[in-house]
mmCIF file of C-alpha atoms in Angstrom:
data_model
loop_
_atom_site.group_PDB
_atom_site.id
_atom_site.type_symbol
_atom_site.label_atom_id
_atom_site.label_comp_id
_atom_site.label_asym_id
_atom_site.label_seq_id
_atom_site.Cartn_x
_atom_site.Cartn_y
_atom_site.Cartn_z
ATOM 1 C CA MET A 1 0.000 0.000 0.000
ATOM 2 C CA ALA A 2 2.829 2.369 0.843
ATOM 3 C CA LEU A 3 4.419 1.692 -2.555
ATOM 4 C CA ILE A 4 1.142 2.347 -4.374
ATOM 5 C CA GLY A 5 0.689 5.568 -2.420
ATOM 6 C CA ALA A 6 4.177 6.732 -3.344
ATOM 7 C CA LEU A 7 3.537 5.968 -7.015
ATOM 8 C CA LEU A 8 0.276 7.909 -6.940
ATOM 9 C CA LEU A 9 2.027 10.903 -5.398
ATOM 10 C CA HIS A 10 4.666 10.695 -8.135
ATOM 11 C CA PHE A 11 2.334 10.352 -11.108
ATOM 12 C CA THR A 12 -0.518 12.663 -10.020
ATOM 13 C CA PRO A 13 1.361 15.919 -10.901
ATOM 14 C CA ILE A 14 2.437 14.392 -14.210
ATOM 15 C CA LEU A 15 -1.121 13.422 -15.088
ATOM 16 C CA ALA A 16 -2.308 16.900 -14.113
ATOM 17 C CA GLN A 17 0.263 18.477 -16.429
ATOM 18 C CA GLU A 18 -0.734 16.164 -19.277
ATOM 19 C CA ASN A 19 -4.369 17.150 -18.755
ATOM 20 C CA ASN A 20 -3.327 20.794 -18.849
ATOM 21 C CA LEU A 21 -1.698 20.171 -22.220
ATOM 22 C CA LYS A 22 -4.928 18.690 -23.529
ATOM 23 C CA VAL A 23 -6.756 21.792 -22.325
ATOM 24 C CA ALA A 24 -4.161 23.985 -24.040
ATOM 25 C CA ASP A 25 -4.546 22.014 -27.269
ATOM 26 C CA SER A 26 -8.294 22.562 -27.127
ATOM 27 C CA LEU A 27 -7.827 26.294 -26.517
ATOM 28 C CA PHE A 28 -5.361 26.445 -29.402
ATOM 29 C CA THR A 29 -7.817 24.710 -31.717
ATOM 30 C CA ILE A 30 -10.640 27.173 -31.002
ATOM 31 C CA GLY A 31 -8.345 30.177 -31.362
ATOM 32 C CA ARG A 32 -7.871 31.172 -27.720
ATOM 33 C CA TYR A 33 -4.173 31.611 -28.371
ATOM 34 C CA SER A 34 -3.253 33.726 -25.363
ATOM 35 C CA ASP A 35 -4.685 31.230 -22.870
ATOM 36 C CA ALA A 36 -3.114 28.306 -24.695
ATOM 37 C CA LYS A 37 0.268 30.069 -24.785
ATOM 38 C CA ASN A 38 0.266 30.576 -21.013
ATOM 39 C CA ILE A 39 -0.307 26.864 -20.387
ATOM 40 C CA TYR A 40 2.284 25.784 -22.960
ATOM 41 C CA GLU A 41 4.903 28.159 -21.526
ATOM 42 C CA ASN A 42 4.232 26.997 -17.987
ATOM 43 C CA TYR A 43 4.648 23.368 -19.049
ATOM 44 C CA PHE A 44 7.838 24.149 -20.956
ATOM 45 C CA GLN A 45 9.402 26.087 -18.056
ATOM 46 C CA ASN A 46 8.537 23.416 -15.493
ATOM 47 C CA HIS A 47 9.569 20.389 -17.523
ATOM 48 C CA LYS A 48 11.972 21.605 -20.193
ATOM 49 C CA LYS A 49 10.606 18.842 -22.426
ATOM 50 C CA TYR A 50 11.696 19.763 -25.919
ATOM 51 C CA ASN A 51 8.760 18.215 -27.718
ATOM 52 C CA PRO A 52 8.808 19.277 -31.393
ATOM 53 C CA ASN A 53 5.053 19.842 -31.546
ATOM 54 C CA LEU A 54 5.105 21.940 -28.373
ATOM 55 C CA LEU A 55 8.045 24.009 -29.619
ATOM 56 C CA LEU A 56 6.327 24.669 -32.953
ATOM 57 C CA LYS A 57 3.187 25.877 -31.234
ATOM 58 C CA LEU A 58 5.138 28.108 -28.867
ATOM 59 C CA ALA A 59 7.090 29.564 -31.782
ATOM 60 C CA PHE A 60 3.879 30.232 -33.721
ATOM 61 C CA LEU A 61 2.154 31.839 -30.728
ATOM 62 C CA SER A 62 5.186 33.981 -29.911
ATOM 63 C CA GLU A 63 5.486 35.216 -33.493
ATOM 64 C CA ARG A 64 1.762 35.911 -33.552
ATOM 65 C CA ALA A 65 2.227 38.032 -30.405
ATOM 66 C CA ASN A 66 5.078 39.849 -32.199
ATOM 67 C CA ASP A 67 7.604 38.419 -29.739
ATOM 68 C CA TYR A 68 10.129 37.414 -32.382
ATOM 69 C CA THR A 69 12.903 36.823 -29.836
ATOM 70 C CA GLN A 70 10.934 34.096 -28.073
ATOM 71 C CA SER A 71 9.835 32.668 -31.418
ATOM 72 C CA LEU A 72 13.452 32.332 -32.529
ATOM 73 C CA TYR A 73 14.341 30.841 -29.156
ATOM 74 C CA TYR A 74 11.773 28.069 -29.560
ATOM 75 C CA LEU A 75 12.697 27.496 -33.200
ATOM 76 C CA SER A 76 16.385 27.289 -32.233
ATOM 77 C CA ASN A 77 15.558 24.643 -29.641
ATOM 78 C CA LEU A 78 13.600 22.773 -32.280
ATOM 79 C CA ALA A 79 16.609 22.980 -34.623
ATOM 80 C CA GLN A 80 18.643 21.189 -31.965
ATOM 81 C CA LEU A 81 16.207 18.282 -32.164
ATOM 82 C CA GLU A 82 15.131 18.170 -35.792
ATOM 83 C CA PRO A 83 17.162 20.485 -38.034
ATOM 84 C CA THR A 84 15.678 20.828 -41.503
ATOM 85 C CA VAL A 85 16.223 23.167 -44.432
ATOM 86 C CA PRO A 86 12.709 24.737 -44.185
ATOM 87 C CA LEU A 87 13.183 25.340 -40.451
ATOM 88 C CA LEU A 88 16.583 27.025 -40.851
ATOM 89 C CA LYS A 89 15.253 29.110 -43.755
ATOM 90 C CA LYS A 90 12.302 30.188 -41.611
ATOM 91 C CA MET A 91 14.656 31.273 -38.824
ATOM 92 C CA ASN A 92 16.845 33.132 -41.305
ATOM 93 C CA SER A 93 13.833 34.890 -42.836
ATOM 94 C CA LEU A 94 12.464 35.947 -39.438
ATOM 95 C CA ALA A 95 15.895 37.171 -38.355
ATOM 96 C CA GLU A 96 16.431 39.169 -41.556
ATOM 97 C CA THR A 97 13.037 40.847 -41.134
ATOM 98 C CA HIS A 98 14.148 42.174 -37.750
ATOM 99 C CA GLY A 99 17.814 42.780 -38.627
ATOM 100 C CA LEU A 100 19.205 40.042 -36.389
ATOM 101 C CA ARG A 101 22.523 38.232 -36.674
ATOM 102 C CA GLY A 102 23.467 34.620 -35.994
ATOM 103 C CA TYR A 103 20.793 32.858 -38.060
ATOM 104 C CA GLU A 104 22.427 32.984 -41.495
ATOM 105 C CA PHE A 105 21.510 30.136 -43.833
ATOM 106 C CA ASN A 106 24.625 28.975 -45.672
ATOM 107 C CA ASP A 107 26.875 25.959 -46.253
ATOM 108 C CA TYR A 108 27.530 25.798 -42.516
ATOM 109 C CA SER A 109 23.779 25.359 -41.971
ATOM 110 C CA TYR A 110 23.810 22.268 -44.175
ATOM 111 C CA PHE A 111 26.750 20.926 -42.168
ATOM 112 C CA VAL A 112 24.774 21.478 -38.948
ATOM 113 C CA ILE A 113 21.837 19.518 -40.358
ATOM 114 C CA PHE A 114 24.135 16.677 -41.406
ATOM 115 C CA TYR A 115 26.002 16.643 -38.090
ATOM 116 C CA ARG A 116 22.840 16.727 -35.967
ATOM 117 C CA ARG A 117 21.307 13.857 -37.897
ATOM 118 C CA TYR A 118 24.369 11.650 -38.247
ATOM 119 C CA GLY A 119 26.739 13.096 -35.642
ATOM 120 C CA GLU A 120 26.528 10.068 -33.374
ATOM 121 C CA PHE A 121 27.779 7.829 -36.200
ATOM 122 C CA LEU A 122 30.429 10.184 -37.607
ATOM 123 C CA PRO A 123 32.927 9.893 -34.706
ATOM 124 C CA ILE A 124 32.580 6.088 -34.780
ATOM 125 C CA LEU A 125 33.318 6.045 -38.510
ATOM 126 C CA LEU A 126 36.309 8.361 -38.161
ATOM 127 C CA LEU A 127 37.636 6.464 -35.143
ATOM 128 C CA THR A 128 37.334 3.172 -37.022
ATOM 129 C CA LEU A 129 39.257 4.634 -39.948
ATOM 130 C CA GLY A 130 41.930 5.968 -37.587
ATOM 131 C CA VAL A 131 42.336 2.585 -35.890
ATOM 132 C CA TYR A 132 42.616 0.903 -39.289
ATOM 133 C CA VAL A 133 45.374 3.259 -40.430
ATOM 134 C CA PHE A 134 47.157 2.896 -37.083
ATOM 135 C CA VAL A 135 47.091 -0.909 -37.334
ATOM 136 C CA VAL A 136 48.436 -0.761 -40.899
ATOM 137 C CA MET A 137 51.320 1.413 -39.697
ATOM 138 C CA LEU A 138 52.089 -1.024 -36.869
ATOM 139 C CA ILE A 139 52.149 -3.924 -39.316
ATOM 140 C CA LYS A 140 54.538 -2.007 -41.567
ATOM 141 C CA ILE A 141 56.835 -1.260 -38.601
ATOM 142 C CA ARG A 142 56.754 -4.907 -37.568
ATOM 143 C CA ASN A 143 57.675 -5.975 -41.109
ATOM 144 C CA GLY A 144 60.512 -3.476 -41.194
ATOM 145 C CA GLU A 145 58.928 -1.303 -43.876
ATOM 146 C CA TYR A 146 59.789 2.372 -44.031
ATOM 147 C CA ILE A 147 57.082 4.893 -43.065
ATOM 148 C CA TYR A 148 57.411 8.459 -44.290
ATOM 149 C CA LYS A 149 57.453 11.188 -41.659
ATOM 150 C CA ARG A 150 54.638 13.021 -43.393
ATOM 151 C CA HIS A 151 52.435 9.947 -42.934
ATOM 152 C CA LYS A 152 53.251 9.852 -39.231
ATOM 153 C CA TRP A 153 52.460 13.555 -38.851
ATOM 154 C CA ALA A 154 49.254 13.122 -40.835
ATOM 155 C CA MET A 155 48.200 10.394 -38.405
ATOM 156 C CA VAL A 156 48.921 12.598 -35.383
ATOM 157 C CA ILE A 157 47.008 15.544 -36.871
ATOM 158 C CA TYR A 158 44.109 13.261 -37.735
ATOM 159 C CA LEU A 159 43.850 11.962 -34.154
ATOM 160 C CA VAL A 160 44.066 15.487 -32.694
ATOM 161 C CA ALA A 161 41.340 16.679 -35.074
ATOM 162 C CA LEU A 162 39.189 13.691 -34.129
ATOM 163 C CA LEU A 163 39.649 14.490 -30.441
ATOM 164 C CA GLY A 164 38.578 18.064 -31.116
ATOM 165 C CA LEU A 165 35.505 16.881 -33.015
ATOM 166 C CA LEU A 166 34.464 14.611 -30.165
ATOM 167 C CA ASN A 167 34.776 17.425 -27.608
ATOM 168 C CA ALA A 168 33.287 20.249 -29.694
ATOM 169 C CA PRO A 169 29.601 19.603 -28.883
ATOM 170 C CA ALA A 170 30.339 19.657 -25.140
ATOM 171 C CA ASN A 171 32.410 22.845 -25.257
ATOM 172 C CA TYR A 172 30.185 25.089 -27.368
ATOM 173 C CA SER A 173 26.590 26.183 -27.115
ATOM 174 C CA THR A 174 24.468 29.046 -28.390
ATOM 175 C CA GLY A 175 22.422 31.719 -26.716
ATOM 176 C CA ILE A 176 19.959 34.433 -27.712
ATOM 177 C CA ILE A 177 20.137 37.922 -26.246
ATOM 178 C CA SER A 178 17.003 38.411 -24.172
ATOM 179 C CA ASN A 179 17.271 42.016 -22.973
ATOM 180 C CA GLY A 180 16.415 45.063 -25.059
ATOM 181 C CA THR A 181 19.763 46.741 -24.445
ATOM 182 C CA THR A 182 22.738 44.470 -23.817
ATOM 183 C CA TYR A 183 26.373 45.502 -23.562
ATOM 184 C CA LEU A 184 29.137 43.361 -24.996
ATOM 185 C CA ARG A 185 32.344 44.074 -23.092
ATOM 186 C CA SER A 186 36.018 43.482 -23.703
ATOM 187 C CA TYR A 187 36.517 41.611 -20.410
ATOM 188 C CA PRO A 188 34.224 40.240 -17.669
ATOM 189 C CA SER A 189 33.482 43.352 -15.646
ATOM 190 C CA SER A 190 30.787 46.006 -15.568
ATOM 191 C CA ALA A 191 33.598 48.544 -15.688
ATOM 192 C CA ALA A 192 35.095 47.056 -18.868
ATOM 193 C CA PRO A 193 34.948 49.037 -22.142
ATOM 194 C CA VAL A 194 31.826 48.413 -24.180
ATOM 195 C CA VAL A 195 32.616 46.730 -27.485
ATOM 196 C CA GLU A 196 29.080 47.141 -28.778
ATOM 197 C CA ARG A 197 25.547 47.711 -27.536
ATOM 198 C CA VAL A 198 23.095 45.253 -29.095
ATOM 199 C CA SER A 199 19.364 44.670 -28.955
ATOM 200 C CA LYS A 200 17.536 41.452 -28.108
ATOM 201 C CA GLY A 201 17.159 38.576 -30.528
ATOM 202 C CA HIS A 202 20.745 38.200 -31.790
ATOM 203 C CA LYS A 203 22.189 34.690 -31.505
ATOM 204 C CA LEU A 204 25.738 34.156 -30.250
ATOM 205 C CA THR A 205 28.122 31.220 -29.921
ATOM 206 C CA ILE A 206 29.090 30.593 -26.294
ATOM 207 C CA ILE A 207 32.551 29.124 -25.859
ATOM 208 C CA GLY A 208 33.025 29.463 -22.113
ATOM 209 C CA ALA A 209 32.085 31.212 -18.880
ATOM 210 C CA ARG A 210 33.724 33.260 -16.135
ATOM 211 C CA ASP A 211 31.714 33.921 -12.987
ATOM 212 C CA ASN A 212 28.514 35.708 -14.075
ATOM 213 C CA TRP A 213 29.738 36.240 -17.637
ATOM 214 C CA ASN A 214 29.661 34.183 -20.818
ATOM 215 C CA VAL A 215 32.500 34.289 -23.331
ATOM 216 C CA VAL A 216 30.970 34.619 -26.802
ATOM 217 C CA PHE A 217 31.901 35.207 -30.437
ATOM 218 C CA TRP A 218 30.636 38.449 -31.938
ATOM 219 C CA GLY A 219 31.808 39.977 -35.188
ATOM 220 C CA GLY A 220 34.821 37.680 -35.349
ATOM 221 C CA GLU A 221 36.131 38.533 -31.872
ATOM 222 C CA LEU A 222 35.731 37.274 -28.311
ATOM 223 C CA VAL A 223 33.608 39.425 -26.030
ATOM 224 C CA TYR A 224 31.816 39.033 -22.712
ATOM 225 C CA VAL A 225 28.112 39.243 -21.948
ATOM 226 C CA ARG A 226 26.258 38.796 -18.657
ATOM 227 C CA LYS A 227 24.640 35.386 -18.232
ATOM 228 C CA ASN A 228 21.278 36.881 -17.329
ATOM 229 C CA ASP A 229 21.256 38.697 -20.683
ATOM 230 C CA LEU A 230 21.197 35.403 -22.598
ATOM 231 C CA MET A 231 18.701 32.598 -23.114
ATOM 232 C CA VAL A 232 20.911 29.536 -23.537
ATOM 233 C CA ILE A 233 19.722 27.006 -26.115
#
């Protein structure tokens, strides 16, 4: 009985939230967008469940409310899950309309789509190839065959590059500026010189953090921005 009671206590809030989503879906269907948006946002903030359907609805409702920053935030989260050409083009179009940077659709965008879809297999493939080449070199050494220095250096560079590829997803993230007026500074201090003052909605690449500051790329250089000025994706 105690076990059943504990399970009920655990699942009751979950069931309540799922019922709330059904209510929100009904409100969305009949056009009560503001009420539906409040329920969706509450669910998203409490659970951080990046459901594609939920993210699409939140993006649509935010854009409809002329909150393009939030719309791009939800679309960017969706792009982490299911990157597609139409989605990235939509983000680029919305960003261009409002003069925002960081959403450019180019060859790099295609690489992102490829990496997100097949990224889990790519390191395995490259590692397998590296092991194969390494074994071939060992066999040649064992048989007394000469190995050119350039081949040895190529192997070292390949392994270093592979190590960097494996660690890249963990070291970098992106964030969207959430405040209307945000200062990018040359070092992590409120007294530091201002590199540029930017408005909300721009997307930045985060490469590290120091105390209450994020280290980001902006205009080809490293700058610092307060953590509470960014919505991290």
